[in-house]
mmCIF file of C-alpha atoms in Angstrom:
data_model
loop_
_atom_site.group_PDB
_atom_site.id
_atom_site.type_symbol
_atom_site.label_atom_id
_atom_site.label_comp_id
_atom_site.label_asym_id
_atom_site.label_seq_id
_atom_site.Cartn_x
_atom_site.Cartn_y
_atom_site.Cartn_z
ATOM 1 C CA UNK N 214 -1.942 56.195 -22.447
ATOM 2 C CA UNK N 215 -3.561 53.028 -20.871
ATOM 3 C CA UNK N 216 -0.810 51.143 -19.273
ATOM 4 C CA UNK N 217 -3.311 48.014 -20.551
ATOM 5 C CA UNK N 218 -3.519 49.364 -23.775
ATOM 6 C CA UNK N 219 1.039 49.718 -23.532
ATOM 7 C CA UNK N 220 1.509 46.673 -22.543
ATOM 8 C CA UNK N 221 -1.470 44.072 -22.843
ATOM 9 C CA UNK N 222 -3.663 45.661 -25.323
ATOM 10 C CA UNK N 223 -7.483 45.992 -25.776
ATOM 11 C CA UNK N 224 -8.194 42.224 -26.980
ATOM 12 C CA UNK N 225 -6.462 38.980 -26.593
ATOM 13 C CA UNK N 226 -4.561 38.617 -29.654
ATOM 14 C CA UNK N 227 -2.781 42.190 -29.014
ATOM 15 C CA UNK N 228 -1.876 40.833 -25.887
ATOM 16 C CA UNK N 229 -0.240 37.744 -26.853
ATOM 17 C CA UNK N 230 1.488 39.641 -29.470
ATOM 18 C CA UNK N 231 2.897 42.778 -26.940
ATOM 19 C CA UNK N 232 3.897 39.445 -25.010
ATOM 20 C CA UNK N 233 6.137 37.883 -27.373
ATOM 21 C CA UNK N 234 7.208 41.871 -28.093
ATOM 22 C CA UNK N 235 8.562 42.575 -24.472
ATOM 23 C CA UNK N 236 10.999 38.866 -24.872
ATOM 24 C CA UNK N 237 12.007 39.419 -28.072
ATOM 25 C CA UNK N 238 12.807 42.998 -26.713
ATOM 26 C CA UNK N 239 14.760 41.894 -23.965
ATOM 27 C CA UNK N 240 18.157 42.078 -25.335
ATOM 28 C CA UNK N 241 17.692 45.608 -26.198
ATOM 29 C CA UNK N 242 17.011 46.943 -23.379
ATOM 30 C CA UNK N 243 19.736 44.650 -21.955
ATOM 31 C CA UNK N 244 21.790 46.304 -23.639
ATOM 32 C CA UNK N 245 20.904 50.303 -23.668
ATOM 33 C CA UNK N 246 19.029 50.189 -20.387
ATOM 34 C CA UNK N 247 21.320 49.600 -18.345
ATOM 35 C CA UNK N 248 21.160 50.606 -14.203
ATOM 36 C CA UNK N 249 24.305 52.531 -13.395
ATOM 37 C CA UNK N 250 25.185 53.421 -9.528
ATOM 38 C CA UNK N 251 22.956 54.314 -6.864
ATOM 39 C CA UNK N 252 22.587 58.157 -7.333
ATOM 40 C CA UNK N 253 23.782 60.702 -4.328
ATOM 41 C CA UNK N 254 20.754 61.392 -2.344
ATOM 42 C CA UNK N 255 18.332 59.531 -2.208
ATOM 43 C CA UNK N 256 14.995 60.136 -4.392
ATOM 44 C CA UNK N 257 12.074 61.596 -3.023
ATOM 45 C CA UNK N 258 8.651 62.086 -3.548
ATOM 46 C CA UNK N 259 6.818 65.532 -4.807
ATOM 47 C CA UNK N 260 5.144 67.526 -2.901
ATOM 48 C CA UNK N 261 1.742 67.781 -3.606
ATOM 49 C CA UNK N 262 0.141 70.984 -5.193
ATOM 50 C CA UNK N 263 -3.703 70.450 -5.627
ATOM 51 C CA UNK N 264 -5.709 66.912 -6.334
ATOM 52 C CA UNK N 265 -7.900 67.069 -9.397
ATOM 53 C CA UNK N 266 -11.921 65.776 -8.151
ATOM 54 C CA UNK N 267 -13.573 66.272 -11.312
ATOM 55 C CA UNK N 268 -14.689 62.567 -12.478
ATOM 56 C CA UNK N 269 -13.925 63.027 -16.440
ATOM 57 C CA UNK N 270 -10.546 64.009 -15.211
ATOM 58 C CA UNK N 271 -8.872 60.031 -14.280
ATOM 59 C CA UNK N 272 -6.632 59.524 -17.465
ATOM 60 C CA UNK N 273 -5.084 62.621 -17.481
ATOM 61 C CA UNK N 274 -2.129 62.386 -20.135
ATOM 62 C CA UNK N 275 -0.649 66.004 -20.903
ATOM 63 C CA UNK N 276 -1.000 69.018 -18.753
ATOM 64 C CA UNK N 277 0.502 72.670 -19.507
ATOM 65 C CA UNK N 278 0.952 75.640 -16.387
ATOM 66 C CA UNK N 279 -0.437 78.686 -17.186
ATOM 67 C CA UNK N 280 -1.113 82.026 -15.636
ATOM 68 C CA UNK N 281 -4.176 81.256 -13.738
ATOM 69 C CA UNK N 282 -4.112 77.264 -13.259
ATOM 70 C CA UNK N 283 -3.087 74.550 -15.693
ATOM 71 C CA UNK N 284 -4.579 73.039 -18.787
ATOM 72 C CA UNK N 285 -5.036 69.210 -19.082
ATOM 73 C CA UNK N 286 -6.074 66.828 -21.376
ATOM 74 C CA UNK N 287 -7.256 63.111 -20.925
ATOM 75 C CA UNK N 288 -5.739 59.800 -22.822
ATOM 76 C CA UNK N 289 -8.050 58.319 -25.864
ATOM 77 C CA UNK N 290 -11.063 58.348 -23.895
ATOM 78 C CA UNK N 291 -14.046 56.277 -24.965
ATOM 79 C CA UNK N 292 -16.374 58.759 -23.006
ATOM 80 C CA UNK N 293 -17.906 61.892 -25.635
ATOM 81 C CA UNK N 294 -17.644 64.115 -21.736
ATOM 82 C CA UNK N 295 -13.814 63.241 -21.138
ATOM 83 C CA UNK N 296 -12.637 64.314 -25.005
ATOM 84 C CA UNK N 297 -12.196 68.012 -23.987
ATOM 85 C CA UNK N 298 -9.422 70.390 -23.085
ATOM 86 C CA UNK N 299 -9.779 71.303 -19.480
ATOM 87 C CA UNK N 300 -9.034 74.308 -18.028
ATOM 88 C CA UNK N 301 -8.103 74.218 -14.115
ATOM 89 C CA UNK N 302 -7.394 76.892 -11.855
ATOM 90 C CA UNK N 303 -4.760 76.783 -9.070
ATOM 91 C CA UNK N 304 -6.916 74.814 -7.238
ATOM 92 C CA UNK N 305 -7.064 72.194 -9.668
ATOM 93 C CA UNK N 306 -10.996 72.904 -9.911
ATOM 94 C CA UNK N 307 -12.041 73.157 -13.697
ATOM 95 C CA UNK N 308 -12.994 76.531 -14.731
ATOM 96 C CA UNK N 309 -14.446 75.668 -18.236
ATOM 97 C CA UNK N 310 -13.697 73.025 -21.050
ATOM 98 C CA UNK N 311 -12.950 73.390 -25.158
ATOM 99 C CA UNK N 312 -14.655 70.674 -27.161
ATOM 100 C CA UNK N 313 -12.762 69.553 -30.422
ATOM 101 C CA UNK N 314 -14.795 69.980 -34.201
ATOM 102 C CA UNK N 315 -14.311 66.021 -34.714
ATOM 103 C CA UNK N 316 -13.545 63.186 -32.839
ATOM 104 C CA UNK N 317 -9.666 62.640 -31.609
ATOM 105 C CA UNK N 318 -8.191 59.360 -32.000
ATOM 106 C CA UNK N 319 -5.893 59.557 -28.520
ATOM 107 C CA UNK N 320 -4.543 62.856 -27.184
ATOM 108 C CA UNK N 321 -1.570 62.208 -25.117
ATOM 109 C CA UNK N 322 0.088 65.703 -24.392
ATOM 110 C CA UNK N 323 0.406 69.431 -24.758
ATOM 111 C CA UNK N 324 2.606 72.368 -25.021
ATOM 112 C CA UNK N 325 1.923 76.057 -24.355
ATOM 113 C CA UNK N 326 3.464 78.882 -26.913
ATOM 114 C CA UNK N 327 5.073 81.971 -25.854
ATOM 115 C CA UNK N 328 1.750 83.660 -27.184
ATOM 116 C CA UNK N 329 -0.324 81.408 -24.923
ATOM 117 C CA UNK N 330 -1.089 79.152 -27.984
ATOM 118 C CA UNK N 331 -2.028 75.469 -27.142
ATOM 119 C CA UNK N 332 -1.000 72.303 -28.825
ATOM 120 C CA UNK N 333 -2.704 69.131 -28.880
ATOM 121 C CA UNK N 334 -0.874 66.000 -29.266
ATOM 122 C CA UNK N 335 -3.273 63.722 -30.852
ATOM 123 C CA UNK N 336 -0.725 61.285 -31.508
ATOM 124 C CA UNK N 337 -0.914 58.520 -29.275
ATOM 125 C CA UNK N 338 -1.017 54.963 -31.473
ATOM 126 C CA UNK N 339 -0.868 51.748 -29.053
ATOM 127 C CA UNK N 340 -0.950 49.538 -31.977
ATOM 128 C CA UNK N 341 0.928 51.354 -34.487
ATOM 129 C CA UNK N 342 -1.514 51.117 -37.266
ATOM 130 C CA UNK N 343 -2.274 54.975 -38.054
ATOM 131 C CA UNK N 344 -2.300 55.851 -41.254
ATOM 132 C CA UNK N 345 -1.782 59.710 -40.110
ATOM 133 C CA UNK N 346 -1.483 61.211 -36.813
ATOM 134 C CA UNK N 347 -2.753 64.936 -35.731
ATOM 135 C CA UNK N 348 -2.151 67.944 -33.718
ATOM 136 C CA UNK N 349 -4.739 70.367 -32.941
ATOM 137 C CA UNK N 350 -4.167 74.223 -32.405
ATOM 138 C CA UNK N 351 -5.836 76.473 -30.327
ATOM 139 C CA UNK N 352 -5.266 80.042 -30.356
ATOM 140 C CA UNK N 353 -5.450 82.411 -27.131
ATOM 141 C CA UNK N 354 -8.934 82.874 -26.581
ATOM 142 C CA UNK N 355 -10.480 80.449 -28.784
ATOM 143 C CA UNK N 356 -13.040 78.095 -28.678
ATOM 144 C CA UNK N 357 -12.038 75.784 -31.448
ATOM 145 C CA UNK N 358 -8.918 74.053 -31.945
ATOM 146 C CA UNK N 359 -7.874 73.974 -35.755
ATOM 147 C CA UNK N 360 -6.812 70.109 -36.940
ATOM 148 C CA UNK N 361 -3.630 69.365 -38.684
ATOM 149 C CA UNK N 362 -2.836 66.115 -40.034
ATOM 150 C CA UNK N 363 0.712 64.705 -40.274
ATOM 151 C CA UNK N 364 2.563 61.391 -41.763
ATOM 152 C CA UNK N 365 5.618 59.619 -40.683
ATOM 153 C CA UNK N 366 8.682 59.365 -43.611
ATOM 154 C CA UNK N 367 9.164 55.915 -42.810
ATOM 155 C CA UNK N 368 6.134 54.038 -40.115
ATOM 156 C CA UNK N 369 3.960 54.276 -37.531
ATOM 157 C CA UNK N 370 4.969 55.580 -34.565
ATOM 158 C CA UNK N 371 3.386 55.603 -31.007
ATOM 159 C CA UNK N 372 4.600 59.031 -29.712
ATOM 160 C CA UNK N 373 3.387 60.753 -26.281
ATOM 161 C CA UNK N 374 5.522 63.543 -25.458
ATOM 162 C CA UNK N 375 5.522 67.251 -27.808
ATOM 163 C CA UNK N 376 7.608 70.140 -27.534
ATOM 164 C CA UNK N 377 8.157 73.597 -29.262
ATOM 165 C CA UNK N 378 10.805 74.511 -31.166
ATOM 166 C CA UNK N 379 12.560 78.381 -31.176
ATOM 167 C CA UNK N 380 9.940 79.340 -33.705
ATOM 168 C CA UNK N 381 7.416 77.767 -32.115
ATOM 169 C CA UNK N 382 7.194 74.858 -34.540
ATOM 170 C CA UNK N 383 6.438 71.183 -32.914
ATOM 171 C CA UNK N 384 8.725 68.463 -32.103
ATOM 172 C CA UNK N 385 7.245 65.262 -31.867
ATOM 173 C CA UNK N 386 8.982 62.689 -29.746
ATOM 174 C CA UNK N 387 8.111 58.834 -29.605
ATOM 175 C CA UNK N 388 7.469 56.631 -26.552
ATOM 176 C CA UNK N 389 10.288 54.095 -27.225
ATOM 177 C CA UNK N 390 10.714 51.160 -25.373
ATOM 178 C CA UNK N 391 14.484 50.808 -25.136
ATOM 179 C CA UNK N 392 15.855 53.815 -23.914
ATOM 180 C CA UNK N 393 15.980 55.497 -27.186
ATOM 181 C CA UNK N 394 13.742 57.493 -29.200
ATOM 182 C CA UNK N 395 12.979 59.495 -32.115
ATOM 183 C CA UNK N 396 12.138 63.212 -32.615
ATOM 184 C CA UNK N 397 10.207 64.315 -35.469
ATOM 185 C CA UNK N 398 9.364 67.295 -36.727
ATOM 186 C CA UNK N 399 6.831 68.859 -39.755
ATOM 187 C CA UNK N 400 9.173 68.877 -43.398
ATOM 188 C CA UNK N 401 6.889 71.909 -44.418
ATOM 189 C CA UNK N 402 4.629 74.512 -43.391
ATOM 190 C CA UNK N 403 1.596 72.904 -41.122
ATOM 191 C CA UNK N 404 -1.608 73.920 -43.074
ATOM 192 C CA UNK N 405 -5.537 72.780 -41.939
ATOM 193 C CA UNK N 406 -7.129 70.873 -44.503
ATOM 194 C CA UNK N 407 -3.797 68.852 -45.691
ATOM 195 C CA UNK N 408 -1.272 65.965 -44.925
ATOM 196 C CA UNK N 409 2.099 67.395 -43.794
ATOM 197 C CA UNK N 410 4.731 65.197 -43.608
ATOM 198 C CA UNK N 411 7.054 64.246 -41.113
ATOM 199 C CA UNK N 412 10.623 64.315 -40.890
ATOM 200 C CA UNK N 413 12.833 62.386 -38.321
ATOM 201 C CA UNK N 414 15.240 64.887 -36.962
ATOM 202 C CA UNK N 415 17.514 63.061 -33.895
ATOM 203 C CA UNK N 416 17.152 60.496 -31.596
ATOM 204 C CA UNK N 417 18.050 60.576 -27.990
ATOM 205 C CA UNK N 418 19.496 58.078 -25.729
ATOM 206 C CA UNK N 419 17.864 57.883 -21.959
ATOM 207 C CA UNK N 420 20.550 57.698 -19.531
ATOM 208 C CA UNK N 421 20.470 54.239 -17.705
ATOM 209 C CA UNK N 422 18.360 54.918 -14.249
ATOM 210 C CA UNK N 423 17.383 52.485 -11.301
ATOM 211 C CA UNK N 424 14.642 54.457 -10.007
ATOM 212 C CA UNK N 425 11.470 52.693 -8.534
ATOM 213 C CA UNK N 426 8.712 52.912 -10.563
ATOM 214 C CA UNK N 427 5.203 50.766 -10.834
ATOM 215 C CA UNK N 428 6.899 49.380 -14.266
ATOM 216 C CA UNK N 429 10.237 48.602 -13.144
ATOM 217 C CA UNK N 430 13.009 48.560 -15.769
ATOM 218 C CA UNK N 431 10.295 49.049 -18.746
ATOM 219 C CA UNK N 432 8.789 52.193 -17.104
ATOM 220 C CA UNK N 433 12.985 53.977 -17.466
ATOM 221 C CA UNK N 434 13.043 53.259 -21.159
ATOM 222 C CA UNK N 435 10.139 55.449 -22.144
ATOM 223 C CA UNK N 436 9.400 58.674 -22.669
ATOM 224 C CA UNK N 437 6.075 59.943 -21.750
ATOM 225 C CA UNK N 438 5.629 63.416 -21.707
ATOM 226 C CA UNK N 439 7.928 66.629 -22.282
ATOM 227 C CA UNK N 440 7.634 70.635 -21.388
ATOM 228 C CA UNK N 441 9.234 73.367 -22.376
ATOM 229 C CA UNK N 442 10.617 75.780 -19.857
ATOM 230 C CA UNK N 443 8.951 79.319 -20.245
ATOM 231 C CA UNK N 444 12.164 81.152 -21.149
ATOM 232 C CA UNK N 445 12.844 79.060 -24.089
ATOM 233 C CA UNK N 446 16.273 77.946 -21.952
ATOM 234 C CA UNK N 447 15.446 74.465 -20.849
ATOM 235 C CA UNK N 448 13.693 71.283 -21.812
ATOM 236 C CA UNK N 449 12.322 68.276 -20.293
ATOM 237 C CA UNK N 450 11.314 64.739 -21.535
ATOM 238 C CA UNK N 451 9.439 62.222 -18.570
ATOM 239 C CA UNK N 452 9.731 58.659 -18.466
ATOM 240 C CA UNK N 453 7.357 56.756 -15.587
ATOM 241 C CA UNK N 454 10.656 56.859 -13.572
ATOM 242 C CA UNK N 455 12.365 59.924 -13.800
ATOM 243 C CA UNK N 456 12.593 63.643 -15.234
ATOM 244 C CA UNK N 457 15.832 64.466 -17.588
ATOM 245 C CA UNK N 458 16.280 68.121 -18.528
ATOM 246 C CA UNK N 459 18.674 69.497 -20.981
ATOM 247 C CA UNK N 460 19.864 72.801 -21.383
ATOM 248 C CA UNK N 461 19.266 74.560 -24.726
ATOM 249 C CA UNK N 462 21.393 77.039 -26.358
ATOM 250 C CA UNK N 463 20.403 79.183 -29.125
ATOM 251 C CA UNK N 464 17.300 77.757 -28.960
ATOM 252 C CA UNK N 465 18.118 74.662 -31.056
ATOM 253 C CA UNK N 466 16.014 72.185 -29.508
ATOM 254 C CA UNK N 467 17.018 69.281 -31.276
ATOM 255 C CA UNK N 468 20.592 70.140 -31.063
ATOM 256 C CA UNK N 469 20.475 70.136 -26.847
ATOM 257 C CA UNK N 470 18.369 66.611 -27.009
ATOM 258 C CA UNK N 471 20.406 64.938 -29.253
ATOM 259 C CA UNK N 472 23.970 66.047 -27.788
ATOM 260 C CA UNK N 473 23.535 67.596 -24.593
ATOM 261 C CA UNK N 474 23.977 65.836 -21.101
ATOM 262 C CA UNK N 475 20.749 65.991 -18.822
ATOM 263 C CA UNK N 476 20.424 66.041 -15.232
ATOM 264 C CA UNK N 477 18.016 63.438 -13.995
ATOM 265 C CA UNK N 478 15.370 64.209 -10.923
ATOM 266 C CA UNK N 479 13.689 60.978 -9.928
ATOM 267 C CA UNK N 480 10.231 61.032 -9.586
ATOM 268 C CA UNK N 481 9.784 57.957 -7.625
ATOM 269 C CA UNK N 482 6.955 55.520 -7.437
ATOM 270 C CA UNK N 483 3.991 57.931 -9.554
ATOM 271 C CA UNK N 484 0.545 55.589 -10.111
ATOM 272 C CA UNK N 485 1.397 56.130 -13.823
ATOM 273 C CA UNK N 486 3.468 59.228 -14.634
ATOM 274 C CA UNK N 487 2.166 60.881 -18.144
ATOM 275 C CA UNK N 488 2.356 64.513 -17.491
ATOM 276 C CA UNK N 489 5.554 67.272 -17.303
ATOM 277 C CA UNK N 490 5.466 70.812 -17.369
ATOM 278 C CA UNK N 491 7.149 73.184 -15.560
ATOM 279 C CA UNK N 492 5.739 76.213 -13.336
ATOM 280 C CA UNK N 493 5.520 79.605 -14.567
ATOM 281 C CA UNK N 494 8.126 80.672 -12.676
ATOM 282 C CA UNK N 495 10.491 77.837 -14.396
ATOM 283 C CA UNK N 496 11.397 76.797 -10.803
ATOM 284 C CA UNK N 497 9.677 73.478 -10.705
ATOM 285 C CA UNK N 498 8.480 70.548 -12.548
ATOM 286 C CA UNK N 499 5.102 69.558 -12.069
ATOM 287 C CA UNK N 500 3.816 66.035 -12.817
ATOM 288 C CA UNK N 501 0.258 64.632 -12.782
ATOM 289 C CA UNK N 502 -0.515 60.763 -13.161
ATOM 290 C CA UNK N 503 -3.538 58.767 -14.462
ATOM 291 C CA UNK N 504 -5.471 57.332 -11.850
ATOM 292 C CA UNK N 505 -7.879 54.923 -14.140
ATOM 293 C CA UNK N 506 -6.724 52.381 -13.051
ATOM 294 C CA UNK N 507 -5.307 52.955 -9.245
ATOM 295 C CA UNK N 508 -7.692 51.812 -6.675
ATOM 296 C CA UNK N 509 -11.170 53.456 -5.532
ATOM 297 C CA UNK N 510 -10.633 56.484 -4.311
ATOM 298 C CA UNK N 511 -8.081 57.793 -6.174
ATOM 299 C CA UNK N 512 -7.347 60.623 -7.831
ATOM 300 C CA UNK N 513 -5.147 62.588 -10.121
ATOM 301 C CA UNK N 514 -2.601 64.795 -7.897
ATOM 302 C CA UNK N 515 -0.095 67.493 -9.314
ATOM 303 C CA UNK N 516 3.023 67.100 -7.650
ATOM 304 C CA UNK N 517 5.578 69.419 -7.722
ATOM 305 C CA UNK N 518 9.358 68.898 -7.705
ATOM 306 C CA UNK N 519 12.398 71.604 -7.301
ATOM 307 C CA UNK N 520 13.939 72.156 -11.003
ATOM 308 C CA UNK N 521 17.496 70.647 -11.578
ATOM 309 C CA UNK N 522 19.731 73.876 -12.138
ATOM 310 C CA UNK N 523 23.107 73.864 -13.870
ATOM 311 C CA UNK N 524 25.548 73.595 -10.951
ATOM 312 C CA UNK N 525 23.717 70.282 -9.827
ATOM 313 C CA UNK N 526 25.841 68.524 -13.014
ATOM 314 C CA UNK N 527 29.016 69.623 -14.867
ATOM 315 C CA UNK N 528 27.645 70.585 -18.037
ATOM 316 C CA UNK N 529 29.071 69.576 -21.449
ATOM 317 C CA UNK N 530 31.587 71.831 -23.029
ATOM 318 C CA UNK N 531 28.695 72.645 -25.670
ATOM 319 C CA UNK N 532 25.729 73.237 -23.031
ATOM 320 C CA UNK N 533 24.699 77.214 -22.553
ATOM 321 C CA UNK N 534 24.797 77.472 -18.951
ATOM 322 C CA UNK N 535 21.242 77.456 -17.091
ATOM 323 C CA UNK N 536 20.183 81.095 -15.640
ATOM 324 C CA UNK N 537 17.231 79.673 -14.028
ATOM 325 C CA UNK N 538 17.119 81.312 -10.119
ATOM 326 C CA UNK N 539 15.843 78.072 -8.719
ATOM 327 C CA UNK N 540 18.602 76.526 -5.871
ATOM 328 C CA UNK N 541 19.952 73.290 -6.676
ATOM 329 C CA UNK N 542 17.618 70.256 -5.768
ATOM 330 C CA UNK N 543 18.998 69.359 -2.305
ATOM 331 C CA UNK N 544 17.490 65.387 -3.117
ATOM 332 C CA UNK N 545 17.039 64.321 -6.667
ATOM 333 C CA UNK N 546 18.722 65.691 -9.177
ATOM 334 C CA UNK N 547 21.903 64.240 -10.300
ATOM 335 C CA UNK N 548 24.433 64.095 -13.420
ATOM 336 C CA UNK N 549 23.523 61.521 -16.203
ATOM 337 C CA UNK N 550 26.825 60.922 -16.326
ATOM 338 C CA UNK N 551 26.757 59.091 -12.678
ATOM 339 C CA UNK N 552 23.599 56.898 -13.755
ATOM 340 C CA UNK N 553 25.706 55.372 -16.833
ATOM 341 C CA UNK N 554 28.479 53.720 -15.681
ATOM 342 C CA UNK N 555 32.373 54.411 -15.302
ATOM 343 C CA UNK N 556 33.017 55.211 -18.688
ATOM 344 C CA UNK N 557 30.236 55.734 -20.142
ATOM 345 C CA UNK N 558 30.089 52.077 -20.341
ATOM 346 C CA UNK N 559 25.831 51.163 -20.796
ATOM 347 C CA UNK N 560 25.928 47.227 -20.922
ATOM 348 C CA UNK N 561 25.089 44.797 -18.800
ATOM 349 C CA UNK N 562 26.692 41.152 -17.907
ATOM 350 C CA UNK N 563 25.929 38.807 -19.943
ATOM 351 C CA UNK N 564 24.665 37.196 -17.055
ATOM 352 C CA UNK N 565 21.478 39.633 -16.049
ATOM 353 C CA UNK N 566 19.941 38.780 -19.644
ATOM 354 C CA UNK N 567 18.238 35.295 -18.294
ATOM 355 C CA UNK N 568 17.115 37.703 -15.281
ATOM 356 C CA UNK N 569 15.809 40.520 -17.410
ATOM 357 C CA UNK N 570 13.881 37.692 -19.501
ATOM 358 C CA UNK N 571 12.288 36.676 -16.180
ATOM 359 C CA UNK N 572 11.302 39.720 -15.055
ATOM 360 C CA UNK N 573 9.730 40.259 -18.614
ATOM 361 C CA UNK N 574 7.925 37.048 -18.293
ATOM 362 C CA UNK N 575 6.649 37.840 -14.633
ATOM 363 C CA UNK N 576 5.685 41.035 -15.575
ATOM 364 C CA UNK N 577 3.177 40.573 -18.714
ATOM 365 C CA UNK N 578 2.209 37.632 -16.810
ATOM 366 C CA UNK N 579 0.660 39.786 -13.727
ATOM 367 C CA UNK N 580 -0.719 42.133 -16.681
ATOM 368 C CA UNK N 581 -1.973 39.341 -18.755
ATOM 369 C CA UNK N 582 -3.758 37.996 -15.785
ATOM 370 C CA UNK N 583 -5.156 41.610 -14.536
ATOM 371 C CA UNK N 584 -6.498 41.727 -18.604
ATOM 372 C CA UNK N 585 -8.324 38.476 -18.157
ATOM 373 C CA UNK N 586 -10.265 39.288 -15.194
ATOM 374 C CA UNK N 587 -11.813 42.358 -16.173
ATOM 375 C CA UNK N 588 -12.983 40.695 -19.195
#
């Protein structure tokens, strides 16, 4: 999504209400957000894979690997040329695009079945105001994605980040704000044509992070994107700051986001990080950022980081150990355990609350001010 759409909204009024939002939500996230440590080894930037020079291609929001090249979609685009699924090959060149049967409302990530099946998220909601949200299906070799429509049990949700279940059922996951955040999941068969509803399943705490980010502090406490590794063994959910991926044994999911320890791999300083997947190989995590709003010139880059294996962090005593091949990340990726604290502890002083209301304050400032001028 549209950092100005996240934070400042698309009129005034949104933005003096997301305004009063970010104070009033300073004492949550003084309290669950929490920087631990300074992590061993210092973070480092991905290496870059291909740059992405086709012009409908600047808001890029979810992006799956695939045999041949990746497959990308943009943010809620206002442009009838940019609402597409994009094929790319490993050059990052696009190969041929899938138009949808009826307008989407603001696609914000995919995921790639074991039988090459791709999911749209449709489920992005800035102002939390839809009635339904949506997913759209597209079969290997299709041309046109099938829609399904879904509800929420209790209300609106903005969500960004979709994963696959064992059965190859989706998992919804919401943005957040705080450091914590829901996962839903469909209470009954998905059918075209119908309302399914929704049912929350877990929520999952971010460990606390201090890595640099364009966002500071509010770009750690939500989660934009999420992959699935391709053996089914491994998961990963983005925030603008870092990576954290959680082992999953006997392929419950829910049960390895909800209890399991991650290890974190910064991925410092990205424009605006939407986009995780990992490679085909399941050796590396490869991110892509919007570039909308960067300055002239730029353009969406995937970048590609060395996978966090299990010997990196001392797994919990209910984690399936990782049998991914990849060596351990010589830089990045450390225990979530280090980033919260000496016993677990994930509060701050009392004291850093009048500087986290500051830094609120400064921040929507700089964005309120950036909102005016292009007005």
């Amino acid at each position: 999504m549209r950092v100005r759409g996240w934070v400042i909204g698309g009129r005034h009024a949104r933005a003096a209400a997301t305004l009063a939002a970010l104070v009033a939500g300073a004492a949550p996230l003084a309290t669950v957000q929490s920087p631990g440590p300074a992590a061993a080894g210092a973070a480092s930037a991905g290496a870059t894979v291909c740059q992405v020079r086709d012009d409908r291609l600047t808001e890029i929001s979810g992006m799956v690997a695939t045999d041949d090249g990746y497959v990308v979609v943009n943010d809620g685009a206002d442009d009838e040329a940019r609402l597409r699924i994009f094929f790319l090959d490993r050059r990052c060149a696009v190969t041929r695009t899938v138009s949808y049967p009826s307008r989407p409302r603001d696609t914000e990530d995919l995921a790639l079945g074991r039988d090459g099946t791709i999911w749209v998220a449709d489920t992005g909601d800035n102002d939390r105001n839809r009635e339904t949200i949506a997913l759209w299906r597209l079969a290997p070799g299709a041309d046109r994605p099938v829609l399904y429509r879904m509800t929420y049990p209790d209300n609106p949700h903005d969500a960004e980040a979709l994963l696959l279940d064992a059965a190859g059922q989706p998992l919804i996951v919401t943005k957040g704000g705080s450091g914590t955040v829901v996962l839903y999941a469909p209470a009954t068969t998905l059918k075209p044509g119908a309302t399914t509803p929704l049912a929350s399943v877990g929520k999952v705490v971010l460990p606390a992070s201090t890595t640099s980010n364009p966002f500071s502090f509010l770009g750690r406490g939500v989660v934009t994107g999420a992959a699935n590794a391709p053996d089914g063994r491994r998961v990963v959910l983005r925030s603008y700051a870092d990576a954290f991926e959680y082992d999953v044994a006997g392929g419950d999911v829910v049960a390895a986001l909800t209890g399991g320890t991650p290890r974190v791999t910064p991925l410092p300083d990205e424009p605006q990080g939407e986009s995780i997947t990992y490679s085909r190989d399941g050796r590396s995590l490869l991110t892509v950022s919007e570039s909308a709003d960067q300055p002239a010139g730029s353009r969406p880059t995937i970048l590609r980081y060395p996978a966090a294996t299990a010997t990196t962090a001392a797994a919990a005593p209910h984690q399936a150990e990782s049998t991914t091949a990849a060596p351990p990340s010589p830089t990045a990726a450390r225990p979530a355990a280090q980033t919260a604290g000496i016993g677990g502890g994930r509060t701050w002083p009392l004291a850093a609350g009048a500087g986290t209301l500051l830094a609120l304050l400064a921040v929507a400032g700089v964005l309120w001010r950036r909102h005016t001028d292009r007005r």
